[in-house]
Short mmCIF file of C-alpha atoms and ligand atoms in Angstrom, two decimals:
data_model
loop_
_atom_site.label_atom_id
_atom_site.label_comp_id
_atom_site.label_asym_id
_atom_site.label_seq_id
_atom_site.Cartn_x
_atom_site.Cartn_y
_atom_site.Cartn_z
CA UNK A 1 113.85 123.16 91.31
CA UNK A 2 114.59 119.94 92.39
CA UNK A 3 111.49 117.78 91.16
CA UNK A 4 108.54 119.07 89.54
CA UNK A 5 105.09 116.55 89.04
CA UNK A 6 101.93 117.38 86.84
CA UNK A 7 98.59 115.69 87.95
CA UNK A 8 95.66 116.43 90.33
CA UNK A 9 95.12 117.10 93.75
CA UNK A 10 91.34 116.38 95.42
CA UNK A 11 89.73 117.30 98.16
CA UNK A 12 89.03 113.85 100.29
CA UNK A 13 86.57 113.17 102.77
CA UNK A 14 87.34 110.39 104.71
CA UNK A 15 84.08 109.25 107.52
CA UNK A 16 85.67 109.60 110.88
CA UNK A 17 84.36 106.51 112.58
CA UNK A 18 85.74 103.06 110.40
CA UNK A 19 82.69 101.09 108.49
CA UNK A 20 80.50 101.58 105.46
CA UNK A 21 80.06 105.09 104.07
CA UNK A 22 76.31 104.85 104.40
CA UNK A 23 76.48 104.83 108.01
CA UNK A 24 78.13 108.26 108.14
CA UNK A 25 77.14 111.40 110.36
CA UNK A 26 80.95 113.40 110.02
CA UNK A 27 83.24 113.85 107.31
CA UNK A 28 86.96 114.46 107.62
CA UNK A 29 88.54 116.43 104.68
CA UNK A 30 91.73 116.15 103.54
CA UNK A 31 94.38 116.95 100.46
CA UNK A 32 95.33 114.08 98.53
CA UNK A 33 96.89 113.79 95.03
CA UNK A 34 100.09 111.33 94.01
CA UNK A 35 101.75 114.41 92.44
CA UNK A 36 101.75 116.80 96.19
CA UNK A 37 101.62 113.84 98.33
CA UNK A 38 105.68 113.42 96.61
CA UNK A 39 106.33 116.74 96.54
CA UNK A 40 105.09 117.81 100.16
CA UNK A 41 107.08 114.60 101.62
CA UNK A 42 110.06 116.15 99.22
CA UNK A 43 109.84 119.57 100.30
CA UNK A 44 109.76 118.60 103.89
CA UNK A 45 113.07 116.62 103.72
CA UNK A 46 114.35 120.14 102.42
CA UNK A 47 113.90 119.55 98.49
CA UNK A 48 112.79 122.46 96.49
CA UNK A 49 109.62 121.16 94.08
CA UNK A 50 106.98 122.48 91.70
CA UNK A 51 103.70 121.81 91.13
CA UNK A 52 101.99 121.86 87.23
CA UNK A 53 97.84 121.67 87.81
CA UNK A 54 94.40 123.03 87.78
CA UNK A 55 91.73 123.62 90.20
CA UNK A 56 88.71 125.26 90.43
CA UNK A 57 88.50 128.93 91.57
CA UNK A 58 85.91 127.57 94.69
CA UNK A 59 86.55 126.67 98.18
CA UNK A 60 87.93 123.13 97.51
CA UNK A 61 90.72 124.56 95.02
CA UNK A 62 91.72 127.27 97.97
CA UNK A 63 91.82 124.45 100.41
CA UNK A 64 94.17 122.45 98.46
CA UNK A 65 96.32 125.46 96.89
CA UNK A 66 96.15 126.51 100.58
CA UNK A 67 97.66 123.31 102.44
CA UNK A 68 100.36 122.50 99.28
CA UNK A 69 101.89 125.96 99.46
CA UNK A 70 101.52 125.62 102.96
CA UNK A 71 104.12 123.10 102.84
CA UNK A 72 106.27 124.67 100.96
CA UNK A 73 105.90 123.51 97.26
CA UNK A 74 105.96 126.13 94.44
CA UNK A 75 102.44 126.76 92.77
CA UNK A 76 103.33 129.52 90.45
CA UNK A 77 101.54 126.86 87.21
CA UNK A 78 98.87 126.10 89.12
CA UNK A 79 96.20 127.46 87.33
CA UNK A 80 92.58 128.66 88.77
CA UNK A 81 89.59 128.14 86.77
CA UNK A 82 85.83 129.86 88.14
CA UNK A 83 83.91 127.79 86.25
CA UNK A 84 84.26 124.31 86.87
CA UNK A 85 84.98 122.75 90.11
CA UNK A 86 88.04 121.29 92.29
CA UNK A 87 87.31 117.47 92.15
CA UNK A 88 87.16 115.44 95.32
CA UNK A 89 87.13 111.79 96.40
CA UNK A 90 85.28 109.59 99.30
CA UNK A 91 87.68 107.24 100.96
CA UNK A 92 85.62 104.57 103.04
CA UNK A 93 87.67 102.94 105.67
CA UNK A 94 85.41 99.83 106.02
CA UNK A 95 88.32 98.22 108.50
CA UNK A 96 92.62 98.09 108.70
CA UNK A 97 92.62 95.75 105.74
CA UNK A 98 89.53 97.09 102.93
CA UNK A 99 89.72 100.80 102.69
CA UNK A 100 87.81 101.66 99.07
CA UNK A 101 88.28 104.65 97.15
CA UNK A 102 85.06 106.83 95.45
CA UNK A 103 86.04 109.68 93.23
CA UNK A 104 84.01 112.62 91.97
CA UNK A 105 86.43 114.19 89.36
CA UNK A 106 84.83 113.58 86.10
CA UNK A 107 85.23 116.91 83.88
CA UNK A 108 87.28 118.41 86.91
CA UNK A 109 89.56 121.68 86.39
CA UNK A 110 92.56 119.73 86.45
CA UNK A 111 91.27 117.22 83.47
CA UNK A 112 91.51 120.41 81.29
CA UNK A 113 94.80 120.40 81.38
CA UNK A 114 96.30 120.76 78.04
CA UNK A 115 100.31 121.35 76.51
CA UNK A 116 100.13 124.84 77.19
CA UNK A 117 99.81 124.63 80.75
CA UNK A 118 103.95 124.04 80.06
CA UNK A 119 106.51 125.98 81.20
CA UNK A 120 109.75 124.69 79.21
CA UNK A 121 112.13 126.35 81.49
CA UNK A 122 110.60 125.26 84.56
CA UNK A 123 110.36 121.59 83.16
CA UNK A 124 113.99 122.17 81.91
CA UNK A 125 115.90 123.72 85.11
CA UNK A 126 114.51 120.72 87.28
CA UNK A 127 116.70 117.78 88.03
CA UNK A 128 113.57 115.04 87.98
CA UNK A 129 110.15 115.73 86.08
CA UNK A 130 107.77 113.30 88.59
CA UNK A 131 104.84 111.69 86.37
CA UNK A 132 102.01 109.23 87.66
CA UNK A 133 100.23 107.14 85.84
CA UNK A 134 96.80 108.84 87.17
CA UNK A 135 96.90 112.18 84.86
CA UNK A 136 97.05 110.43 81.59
CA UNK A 137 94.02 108.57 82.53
CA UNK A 138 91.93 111.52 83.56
CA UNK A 139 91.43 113.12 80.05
CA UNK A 140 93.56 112.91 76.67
CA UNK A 141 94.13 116.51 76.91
CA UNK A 142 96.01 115.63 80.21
CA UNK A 143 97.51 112.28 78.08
CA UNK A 144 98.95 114.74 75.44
CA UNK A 145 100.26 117.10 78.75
CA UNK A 146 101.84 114.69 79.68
CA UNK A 147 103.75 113.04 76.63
CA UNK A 148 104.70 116.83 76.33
CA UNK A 149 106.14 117.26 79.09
CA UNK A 150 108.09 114.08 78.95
CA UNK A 151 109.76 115.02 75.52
CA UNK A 152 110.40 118.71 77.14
CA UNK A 153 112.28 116.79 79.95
CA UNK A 154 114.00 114.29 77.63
CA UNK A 155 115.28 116.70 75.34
CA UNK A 156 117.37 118.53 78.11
CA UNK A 157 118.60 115.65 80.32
CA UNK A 158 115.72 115.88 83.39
CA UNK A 159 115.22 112.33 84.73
CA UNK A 160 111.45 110.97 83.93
CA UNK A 161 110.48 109.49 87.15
CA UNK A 162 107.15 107.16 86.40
CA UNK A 163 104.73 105.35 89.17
CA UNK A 164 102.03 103.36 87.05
CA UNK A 165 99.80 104.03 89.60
CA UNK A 166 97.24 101.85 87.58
CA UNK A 167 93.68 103.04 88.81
CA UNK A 168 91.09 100.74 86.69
CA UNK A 169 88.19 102.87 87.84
CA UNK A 170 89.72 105.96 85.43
CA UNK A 171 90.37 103.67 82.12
CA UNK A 172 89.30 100.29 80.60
CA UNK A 173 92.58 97.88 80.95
CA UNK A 174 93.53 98.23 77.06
CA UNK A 175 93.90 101.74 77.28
CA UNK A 176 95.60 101.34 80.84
CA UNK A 177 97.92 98.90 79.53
CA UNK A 178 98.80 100.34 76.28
CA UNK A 179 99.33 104.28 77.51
CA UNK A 180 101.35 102.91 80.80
CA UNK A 181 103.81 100.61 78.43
CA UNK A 182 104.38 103.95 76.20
CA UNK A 183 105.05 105.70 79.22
CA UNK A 184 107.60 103.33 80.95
CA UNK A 185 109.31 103.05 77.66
CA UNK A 186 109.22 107.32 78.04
CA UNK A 187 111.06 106.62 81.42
CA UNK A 188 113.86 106.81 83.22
CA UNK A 189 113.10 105.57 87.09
CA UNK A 190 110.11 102.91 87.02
CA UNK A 191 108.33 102.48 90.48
CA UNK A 192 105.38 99.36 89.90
CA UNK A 193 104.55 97.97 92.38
CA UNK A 194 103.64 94.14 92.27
CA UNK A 195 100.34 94.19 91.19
CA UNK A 196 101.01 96.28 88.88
CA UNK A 197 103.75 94.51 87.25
CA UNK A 198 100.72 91.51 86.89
CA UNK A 199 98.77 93.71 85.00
CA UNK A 200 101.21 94.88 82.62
CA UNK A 201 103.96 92.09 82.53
CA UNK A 202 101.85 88.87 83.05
CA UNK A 203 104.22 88.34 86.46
CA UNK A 204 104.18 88.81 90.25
CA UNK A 205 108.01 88.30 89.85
CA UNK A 206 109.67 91.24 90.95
CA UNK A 207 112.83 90.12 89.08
CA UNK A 208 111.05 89.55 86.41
CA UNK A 209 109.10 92.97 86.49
CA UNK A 210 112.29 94.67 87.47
CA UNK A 211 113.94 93.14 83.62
CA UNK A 212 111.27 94.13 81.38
CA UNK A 213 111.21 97.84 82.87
CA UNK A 214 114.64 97.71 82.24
CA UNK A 215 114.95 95.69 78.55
CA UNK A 216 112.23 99.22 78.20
CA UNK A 217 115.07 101.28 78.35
CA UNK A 218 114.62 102.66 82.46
CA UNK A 219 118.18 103.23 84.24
CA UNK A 220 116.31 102.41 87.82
CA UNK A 221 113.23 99.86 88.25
CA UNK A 222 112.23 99.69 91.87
CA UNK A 223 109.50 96.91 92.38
CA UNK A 224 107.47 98.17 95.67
CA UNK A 225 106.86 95.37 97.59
CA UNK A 226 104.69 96.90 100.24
CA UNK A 227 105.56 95.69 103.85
CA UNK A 228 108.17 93.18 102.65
CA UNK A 229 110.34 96.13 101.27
CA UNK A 230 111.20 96.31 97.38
CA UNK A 231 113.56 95.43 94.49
CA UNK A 232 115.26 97.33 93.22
CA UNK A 233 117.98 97.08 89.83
CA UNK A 234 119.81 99.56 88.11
CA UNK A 235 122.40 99.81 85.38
CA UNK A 236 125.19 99.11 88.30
CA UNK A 237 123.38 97.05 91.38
CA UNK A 238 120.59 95.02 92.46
CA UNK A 239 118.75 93.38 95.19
CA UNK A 240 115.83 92.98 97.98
CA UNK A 241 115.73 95.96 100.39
CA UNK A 242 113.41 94.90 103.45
CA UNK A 243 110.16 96.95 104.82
CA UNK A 244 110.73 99.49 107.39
CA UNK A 245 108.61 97.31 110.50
CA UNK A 246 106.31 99.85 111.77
CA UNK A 247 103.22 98.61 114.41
CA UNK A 248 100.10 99.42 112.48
CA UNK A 249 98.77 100.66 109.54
CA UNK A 250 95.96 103.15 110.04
CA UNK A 251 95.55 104.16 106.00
CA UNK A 252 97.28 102.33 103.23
CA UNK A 253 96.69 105.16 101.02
CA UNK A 254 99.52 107.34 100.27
CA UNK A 255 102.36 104.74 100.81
CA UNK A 256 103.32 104.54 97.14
CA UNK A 257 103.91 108.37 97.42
CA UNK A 258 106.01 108.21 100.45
CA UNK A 259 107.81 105.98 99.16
CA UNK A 260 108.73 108.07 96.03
CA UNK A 261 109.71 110.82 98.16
CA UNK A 262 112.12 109.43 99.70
CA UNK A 263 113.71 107.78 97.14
CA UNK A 264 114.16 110.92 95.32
CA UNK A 265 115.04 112.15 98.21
CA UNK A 266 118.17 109.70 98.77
CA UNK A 267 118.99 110.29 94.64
CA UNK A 268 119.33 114.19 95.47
CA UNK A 269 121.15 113.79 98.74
CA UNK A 270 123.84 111.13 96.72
CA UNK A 271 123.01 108.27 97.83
CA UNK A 272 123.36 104.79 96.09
CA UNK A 273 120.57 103.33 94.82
CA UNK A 274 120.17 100.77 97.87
CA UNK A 275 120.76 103.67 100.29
CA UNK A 276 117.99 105.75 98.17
CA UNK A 277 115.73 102.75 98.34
CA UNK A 278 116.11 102.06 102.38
CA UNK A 279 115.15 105.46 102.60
CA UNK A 280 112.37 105.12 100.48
CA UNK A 281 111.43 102.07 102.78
CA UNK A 282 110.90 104.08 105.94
CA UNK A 283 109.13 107.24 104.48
CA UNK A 284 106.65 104.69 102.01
CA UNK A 285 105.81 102.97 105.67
CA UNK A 286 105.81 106.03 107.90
CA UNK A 287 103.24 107.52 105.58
CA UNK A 288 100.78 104.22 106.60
CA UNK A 289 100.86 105.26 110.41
CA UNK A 290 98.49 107.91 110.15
CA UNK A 291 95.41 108.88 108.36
CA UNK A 292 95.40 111.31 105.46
CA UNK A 293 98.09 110.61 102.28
CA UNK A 294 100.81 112.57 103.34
CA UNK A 295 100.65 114.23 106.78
CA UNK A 296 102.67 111.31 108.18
CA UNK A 297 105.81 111.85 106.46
CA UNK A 298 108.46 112.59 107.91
CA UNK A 299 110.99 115.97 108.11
CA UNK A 300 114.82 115.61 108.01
CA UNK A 301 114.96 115.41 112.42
CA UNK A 302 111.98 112.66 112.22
CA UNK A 303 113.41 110.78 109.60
CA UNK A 304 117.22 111.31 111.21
CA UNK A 305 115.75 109.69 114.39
CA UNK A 306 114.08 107.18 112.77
CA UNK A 307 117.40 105.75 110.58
CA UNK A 308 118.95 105.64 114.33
CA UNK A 309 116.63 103.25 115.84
CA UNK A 310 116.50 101.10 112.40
CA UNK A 311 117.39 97.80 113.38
CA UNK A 312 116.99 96.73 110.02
O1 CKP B 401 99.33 104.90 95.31
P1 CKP B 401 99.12 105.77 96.50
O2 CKP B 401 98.25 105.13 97.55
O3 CKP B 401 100.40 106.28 97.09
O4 CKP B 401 98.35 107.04 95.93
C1 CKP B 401 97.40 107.77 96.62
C2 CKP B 401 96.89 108.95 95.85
O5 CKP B 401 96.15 110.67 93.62
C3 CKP B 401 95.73 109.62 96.60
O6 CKP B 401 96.19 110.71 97.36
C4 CKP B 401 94.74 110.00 95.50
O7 CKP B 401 94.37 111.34 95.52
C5 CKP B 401 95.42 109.61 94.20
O8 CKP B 401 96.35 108.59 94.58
C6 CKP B 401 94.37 109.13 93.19
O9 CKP B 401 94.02 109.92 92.31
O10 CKP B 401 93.91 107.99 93.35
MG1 MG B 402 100.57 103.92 94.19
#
C-alpha cells in the first residue's frame, strides 16, 4: 500500500440552494472525511491506499463504504458496527465566502475506535501512515489509536504524515493544543496551515511556523497558504510555491485534503519537494471548484492537462 489514514468519514448534507440552513426544502448528501477525501484524490492519481475506520452497519455507513471503495481505496479494516450509527454533518453554504460546518457525530461508530482496530502489517508494508488531527479529537480511545499507530509506523520506517486540522468545535483549545504539539513532534511531514500555525505557534509567519515544525523534529513542513500557494522547507530546500489561479471557488471545504493528495502524490512519483508541492497547489485548488470534498480532484489525464496550461 502506498498510504494508509485512520479517521472518520460522514455522511454530509449540504442545502442545495446557498443561504441559511433554516430556509431549507432539499438536502444534498455527500461523503466527506479528511482521511478518504486524501486517499480517493490518491487512488485516483493511481496510488494504492487503505482505509482504518468504523461505521455503523445502517444506510449512511453503506453509502460511505459504498462511494470510498467505489473509488478504489482498500476497506478490508473498516469495521461495521449494528448498533450505533454512521455520523453525519450539515454544511450550510450561507454565500462563496461563510460556508459553516454542523456535525452530528457525538458517540459515532468510528469514535469507538480503539488499538485493536490495528493491523501491524498493514501499517508496516505502507510507505506513508496519513494522520489528521480530527480522530484524536473525537474520543481518547481514537487518541490512544492513534499514538498506536504512529509508534507501529515509527518503529518500521513508514513516514507519519500529520495535517492539524484543528477543529475547535471537537476539543477545548488546551487539549487541542497540547495533543496536536505531541503529535507534530510524532511526525515526519507537517501540513498547518496558517491559522493553524497562530493557534499553536503564536505566529501567522509561515517561516516562522515552517522552523518550529521543524526544530520538532519533521523532515518536511509545508505551511498551506490557501490561494497564495504555500511554504514549504525541508532538510535540503525551501521556499514560496504560488496558488494554482483557478476562477471561483464553489466550496472551500476539502482543499486541505486535495492538497495532501497531491503532495503525496508528487513524494511517490519522485518528485522534489517543490515539484511535490506545485502539485499539491493545483489538486488543493481544483478540489475548491466544485461542491462536495473530493469529487473535484483530479485523475492522472485531468491533472496532466492541467500542468500543460499552468502558466504559473
Ligand atoms: O480541512 P479540509 O477542509 O480539507 O477538511 C475537510 C474535511 O473530515 C471534511 O470532509 C470533514 O468531513 C472533515 O474535514 C471534518 O471532520 O471536519
Ligand atoms: Mg484542513
Amino acid at each position: 500500500m502506498d498510504v494508509v489514514a485512520i479517521g472518520e468519514t460522514m455522511v454530509s448534507l449540504t442545502p442545495e440552494k446557498a443561504g441559511l440552513m433554516r430556509h431549507a426544502d432539499s438536502f444534498i448528501p455527500k461523503v466527506a472525511g479528511a482521511e478518504t477525501n486524501t486517499l480517493i484524490g490518491l487512488s485516483r492519481l493511481g496510488h494504492s491506499t487503505g482505509w482504518i475506520s468504523r461505521l455503523g452497519e445502517d444506510e449512511l455507513g453503506a453509502m460511505v463504504l459504498k462511494e470510498v471503495k467505489g473509488e478504489g481505496v482498500d476497506t478490508s479494516y473498516v469495521e461495521l458496527d449494528a448498533s450505533i450509527s454512521t455520523g453525519m454533518f450539515f454544511k450550510e453554504i450561507v454565500n462563496d465566502s461563510d460556508v459553516r460546518v454542523y456535525y452530528y457525530r457525538k458517540d459515532s461508530a468510528a469514535t469507538k475506535m480503539n488499538p485493536e482496530i490495528l493491523n501491524r502489517e498493514y501499517i508496516t508494508k505502507a510507505k506513508y501512515l496519513f494522520i489528521s488531527g480530527i480522530t484524536p479529537a473525537i474520543s481518547s480511545t481514537c487518541c490512544d489509536t492513534i499514538f498506536q499507530a504512529i509508534n507501529i509506523a515509527k518503529d518500521n520506517g513508514v513516514c507519519v504524515v500529520f495535517d492539524p486540522n484543528i477543529r475547535r468545535k471537537l476539543w477545548s483549545e488546551k487539549e487541542a493544543k497540547e495533543t496536536l504539539l505531541r503529535l507534530i513532534k510524532r511526525s515526519d511531514i507537517i501540513l498547518p496551515g496558517k491559522s493553524e500555525g497562530a493557534f499553536l505557534f503564536g505566529t501567522e509567519d509561515s517561516e516562522q511556523i515552517s522552523n518550529a515544525c521543524m526544530q520538532l523534529g519533521a523532515k518536511l513542513t509545508v505551511v498551506k497558504l490557501g490561494e497564495e500557494g504555500a511554504y514549504f522547507q525541508s532538510l535540503e530546500e525551501k521556499g514560496y510555491v504560488p496558488g494554482f489561479p483557478i476562477s471561483r471557488v464553489v466550496d472551500p471545504v476539502g482543499a486541505g485534503d486535495g492538497f495532501t493528495a497531491g503532495l503525496l502524490s508528487g513524494l511517490l512519483d519522485g518528485l522534489s519537494s517543490r515539484d511535490a508541492v506545485e502539485r499539491a497547489c493545483i489538486t488543493g485548488a481544483i478540489a475548491t471548484t466544485v461542491s462536495g470534498d473530493y469529487e473535484g480532484l483530479p485523475d492522472r489525464k485531468l491533472l496532466k492537462e492541467i500542468q500543460r496550461n499552468d502558466k504559473r
